[in-house]
CSV table of C-alpha atoms in Angstrom, one decimal:
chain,number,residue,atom,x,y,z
A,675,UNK,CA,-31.4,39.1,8.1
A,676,UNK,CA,-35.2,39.9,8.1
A,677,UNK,CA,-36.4,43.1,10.5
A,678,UNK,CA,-35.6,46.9,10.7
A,679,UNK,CA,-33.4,48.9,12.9
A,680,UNK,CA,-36.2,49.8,14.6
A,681,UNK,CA,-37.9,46.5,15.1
A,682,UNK,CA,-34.5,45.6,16.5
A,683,UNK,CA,-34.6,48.2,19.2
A,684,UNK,CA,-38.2,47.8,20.1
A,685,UNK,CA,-37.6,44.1,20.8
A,686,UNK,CA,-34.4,44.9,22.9
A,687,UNK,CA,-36.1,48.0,24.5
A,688,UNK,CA,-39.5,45.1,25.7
A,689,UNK,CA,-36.8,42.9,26.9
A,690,UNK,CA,-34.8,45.6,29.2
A,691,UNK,CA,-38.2,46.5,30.7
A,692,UNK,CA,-39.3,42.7,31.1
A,693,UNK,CA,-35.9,42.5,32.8
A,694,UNK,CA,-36.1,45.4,34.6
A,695,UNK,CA,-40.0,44.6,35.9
A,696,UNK,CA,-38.6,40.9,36.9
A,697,UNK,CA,-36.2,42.5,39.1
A,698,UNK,CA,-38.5,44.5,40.7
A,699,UNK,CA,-40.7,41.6,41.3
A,700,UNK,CA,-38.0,40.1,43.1
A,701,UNK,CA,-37.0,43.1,44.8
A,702,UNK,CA,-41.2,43.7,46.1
A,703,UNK,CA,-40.9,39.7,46.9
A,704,UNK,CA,-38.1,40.2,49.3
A,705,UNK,CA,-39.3,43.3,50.9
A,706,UNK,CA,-42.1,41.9,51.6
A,707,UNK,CA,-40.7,39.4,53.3
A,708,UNK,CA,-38.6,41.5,55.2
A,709,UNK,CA,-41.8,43.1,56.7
A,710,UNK,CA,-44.0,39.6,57.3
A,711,UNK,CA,-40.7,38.0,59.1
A,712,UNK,CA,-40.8,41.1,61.4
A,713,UNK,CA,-44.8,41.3,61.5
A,714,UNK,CA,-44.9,37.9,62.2
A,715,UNK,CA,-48.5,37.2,62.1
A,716,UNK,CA,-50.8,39.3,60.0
A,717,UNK,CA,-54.4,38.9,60.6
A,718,UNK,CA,-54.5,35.7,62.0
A,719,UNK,CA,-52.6,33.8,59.6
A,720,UNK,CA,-49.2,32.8,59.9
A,721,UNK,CA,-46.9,33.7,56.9
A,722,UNK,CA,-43.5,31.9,55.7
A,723,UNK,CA,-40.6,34.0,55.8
A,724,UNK,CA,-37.8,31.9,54.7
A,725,UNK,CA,-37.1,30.9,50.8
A,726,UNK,CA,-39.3,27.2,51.0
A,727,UNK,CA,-38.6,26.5,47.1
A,728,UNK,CA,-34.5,25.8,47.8
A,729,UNK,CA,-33.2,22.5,49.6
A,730,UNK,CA,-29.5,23.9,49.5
A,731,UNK,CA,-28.4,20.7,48.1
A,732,UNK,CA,-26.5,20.0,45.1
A,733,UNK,CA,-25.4,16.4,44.3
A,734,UNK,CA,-21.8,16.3,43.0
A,735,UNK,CA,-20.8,13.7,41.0
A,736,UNK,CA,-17.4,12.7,40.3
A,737,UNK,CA,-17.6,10.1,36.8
A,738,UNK,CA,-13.6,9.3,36.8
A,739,UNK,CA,-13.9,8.1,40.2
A,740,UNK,CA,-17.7,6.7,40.6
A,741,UNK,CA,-18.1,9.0,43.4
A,742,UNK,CA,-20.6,11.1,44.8
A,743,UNK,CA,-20.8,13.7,47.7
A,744,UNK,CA,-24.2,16.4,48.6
A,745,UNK,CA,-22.4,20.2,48.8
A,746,UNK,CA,-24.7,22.4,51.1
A,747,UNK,CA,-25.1,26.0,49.8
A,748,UNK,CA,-24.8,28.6,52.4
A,749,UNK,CA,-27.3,31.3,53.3
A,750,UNK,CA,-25.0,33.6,52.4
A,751,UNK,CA,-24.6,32.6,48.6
A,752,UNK,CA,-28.5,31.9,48.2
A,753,UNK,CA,-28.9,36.0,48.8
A,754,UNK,CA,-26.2,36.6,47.0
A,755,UNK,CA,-27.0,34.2,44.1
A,756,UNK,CA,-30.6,32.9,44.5
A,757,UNK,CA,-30.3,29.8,41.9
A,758,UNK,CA,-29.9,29.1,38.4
A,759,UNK,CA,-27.6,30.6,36.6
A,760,UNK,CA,-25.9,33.0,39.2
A,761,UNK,CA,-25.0,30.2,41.4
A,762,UNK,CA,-23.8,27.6,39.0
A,763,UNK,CA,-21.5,30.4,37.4
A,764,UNK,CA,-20.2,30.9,40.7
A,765,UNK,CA,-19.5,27.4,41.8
A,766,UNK,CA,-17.8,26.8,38.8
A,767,UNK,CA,-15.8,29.8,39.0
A,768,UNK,CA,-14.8,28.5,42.3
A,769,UNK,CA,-13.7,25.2,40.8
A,770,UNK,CA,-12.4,25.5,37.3
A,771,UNK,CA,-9.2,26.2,37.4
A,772,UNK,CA,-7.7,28.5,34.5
A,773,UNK,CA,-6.5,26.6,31.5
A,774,UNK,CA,-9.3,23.4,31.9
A,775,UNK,CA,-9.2,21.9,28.7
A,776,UNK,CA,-13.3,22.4,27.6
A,777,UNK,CA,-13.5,18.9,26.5
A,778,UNK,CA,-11.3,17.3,29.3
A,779,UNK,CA,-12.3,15.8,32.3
A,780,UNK,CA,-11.6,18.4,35.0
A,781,UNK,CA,-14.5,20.9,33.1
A,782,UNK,CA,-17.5,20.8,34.9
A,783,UNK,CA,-20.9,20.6,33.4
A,784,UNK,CA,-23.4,22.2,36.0
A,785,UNK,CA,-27.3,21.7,35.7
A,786,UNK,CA,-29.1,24.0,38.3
A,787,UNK,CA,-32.8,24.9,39.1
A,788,UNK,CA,-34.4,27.8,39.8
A,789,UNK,CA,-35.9,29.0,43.2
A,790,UNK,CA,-39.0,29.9,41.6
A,791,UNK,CA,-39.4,26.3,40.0
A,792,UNK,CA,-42.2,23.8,40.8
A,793,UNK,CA,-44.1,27.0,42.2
A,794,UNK,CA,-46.5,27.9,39.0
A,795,UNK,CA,-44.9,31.3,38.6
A,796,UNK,CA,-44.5,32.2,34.8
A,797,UNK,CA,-40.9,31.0,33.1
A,798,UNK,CA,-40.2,28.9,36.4
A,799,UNK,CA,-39.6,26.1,34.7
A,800,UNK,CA,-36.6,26.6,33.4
A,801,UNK,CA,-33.5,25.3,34.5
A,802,UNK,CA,-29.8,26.0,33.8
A,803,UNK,CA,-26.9,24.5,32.4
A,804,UNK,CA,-23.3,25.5,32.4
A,805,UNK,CA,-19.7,24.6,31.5
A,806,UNK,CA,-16.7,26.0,29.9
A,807,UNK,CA,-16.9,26.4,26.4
A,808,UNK,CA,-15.0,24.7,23.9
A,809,UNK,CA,-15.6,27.5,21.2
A,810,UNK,CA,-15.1,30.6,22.9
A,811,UNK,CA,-12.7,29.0,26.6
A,812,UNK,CA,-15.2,31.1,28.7
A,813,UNK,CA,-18.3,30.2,30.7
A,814,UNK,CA,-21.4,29.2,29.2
A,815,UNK,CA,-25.1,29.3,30.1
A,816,UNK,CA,-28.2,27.7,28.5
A,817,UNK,CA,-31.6,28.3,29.4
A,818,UNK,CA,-33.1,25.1,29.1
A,819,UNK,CA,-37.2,23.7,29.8
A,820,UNK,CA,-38.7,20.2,29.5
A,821,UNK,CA,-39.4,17.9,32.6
A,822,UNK,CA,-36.1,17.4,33.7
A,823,UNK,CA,-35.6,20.4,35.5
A,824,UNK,CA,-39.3,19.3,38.0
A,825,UNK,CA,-38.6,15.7,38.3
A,826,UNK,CA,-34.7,16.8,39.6
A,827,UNK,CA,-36.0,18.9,42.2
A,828,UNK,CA,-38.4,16.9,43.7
A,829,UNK,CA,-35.8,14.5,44.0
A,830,UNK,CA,-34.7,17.2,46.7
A,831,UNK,CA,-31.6,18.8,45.0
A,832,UNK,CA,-31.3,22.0,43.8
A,833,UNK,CA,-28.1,21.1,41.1
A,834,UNK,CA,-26.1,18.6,39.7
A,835,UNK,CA,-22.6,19.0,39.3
A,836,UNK,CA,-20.9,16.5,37.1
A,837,UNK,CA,-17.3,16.3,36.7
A,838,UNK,CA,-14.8,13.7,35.3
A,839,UNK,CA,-15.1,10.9,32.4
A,840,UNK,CA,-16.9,7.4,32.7
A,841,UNK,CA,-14.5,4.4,31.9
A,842,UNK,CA,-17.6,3.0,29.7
A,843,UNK,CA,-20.9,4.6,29.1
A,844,UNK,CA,-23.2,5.7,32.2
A,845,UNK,CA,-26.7,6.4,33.4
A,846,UNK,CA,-27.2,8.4,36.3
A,847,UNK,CA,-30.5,7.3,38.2
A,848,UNK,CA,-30.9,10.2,40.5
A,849,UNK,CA,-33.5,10.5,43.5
A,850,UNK,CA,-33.8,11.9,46.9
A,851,UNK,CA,-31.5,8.9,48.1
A,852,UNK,CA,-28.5,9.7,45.9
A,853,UNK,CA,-27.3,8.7,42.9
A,854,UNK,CA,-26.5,5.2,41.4
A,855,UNK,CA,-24.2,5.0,38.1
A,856,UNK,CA,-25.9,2.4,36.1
A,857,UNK,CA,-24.5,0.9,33.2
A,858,UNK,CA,-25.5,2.5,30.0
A,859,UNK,CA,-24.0,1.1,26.9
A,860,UNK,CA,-27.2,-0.5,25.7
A,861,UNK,CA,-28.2,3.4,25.1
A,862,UNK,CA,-25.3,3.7,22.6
């Protein structure tokens, strides 16, 4: 191990206040939209109050069963939750049910996008993914980038939930219509 004690605690200490200054940024960006949805208009020009960056879609697909269904997140759990991480921890929460074998079929493995993304903000391109994990039998997060994370939510979804196990090797080809399962042994 390379580093100091104190080199240690100066990089924790720069990423509690990075933390800490995000949160505020959040909390600034929904007071101030508090005060333009009751303003209204300001100056002349007409401001958006509502969160445009979510579609409160996330396509759940079911690989044991070659199904697919949209869920609709709630207004309630987008305060409460936003994106990312905070909501896929809660959905699977809501679905795993104690004692899911990691590396079965009923474990979930959750891929969900940030509010923020596609909007140029710094780190907003950065999605999340989830499951159980097989080392520790707890939830499990991953920050993940790359162009996955843009090209899934233009397709209009804000998550994919993907449950079950493929009879034979899959591709999903994802886009606003849905999903098709296409066969994908000749990637193995």
């Amino acid at each position: 191990m390379t580093g100091t004690l104190a080199e240690y605690l100066v990089a924790t200490s720069i990423m509690a206040i990075s933390l800490t200054v995000g949160a505020l940024l959040v909390a600034l960006l929904g007071w101030f939209a508090d005060v333009w949805a009751v303003a209204g208009i300001i100056g002349g020009i007409s401001l958006i109050t509502t969160i445009a960056g979510t579609s409160n879609r996330i396509l759940d697909v079911n690989l044991s069963e070659q199904t697919s269904q949209i869920l609709r997140i709630n207004d309630d759990d987008r305060r409460r939750y936003l994106g990312g991480k905070g909501l896929g921890l809660k959905l699977i929460n809501e679905r795993l049910s104690v004692g899911v074998d990691p590396l079965g079929p009923d474990n979930l493995l959750v891929f969900m996008m940030g509010v923020m993304m596609g909007t140029g903000a710094p780190c907003s391109g950065r999605f999340a993914a989830l499951t159980k994990s097989p080392l520790t039998g707890i939830m499990l997060h991953s920050s993940c980038g790359g162009p996955f994370g843009m090209a899934y939510k233009t397709a209009g979804y804000d998550g994919l939930l993907i449950s079950g196990r493929a009879p034979s090797p899959v591709v999903l080809d994802i886009d606003e219509n849905g999903v098709r399962m296409v066969d994908g042994s000749g990637c193995w």
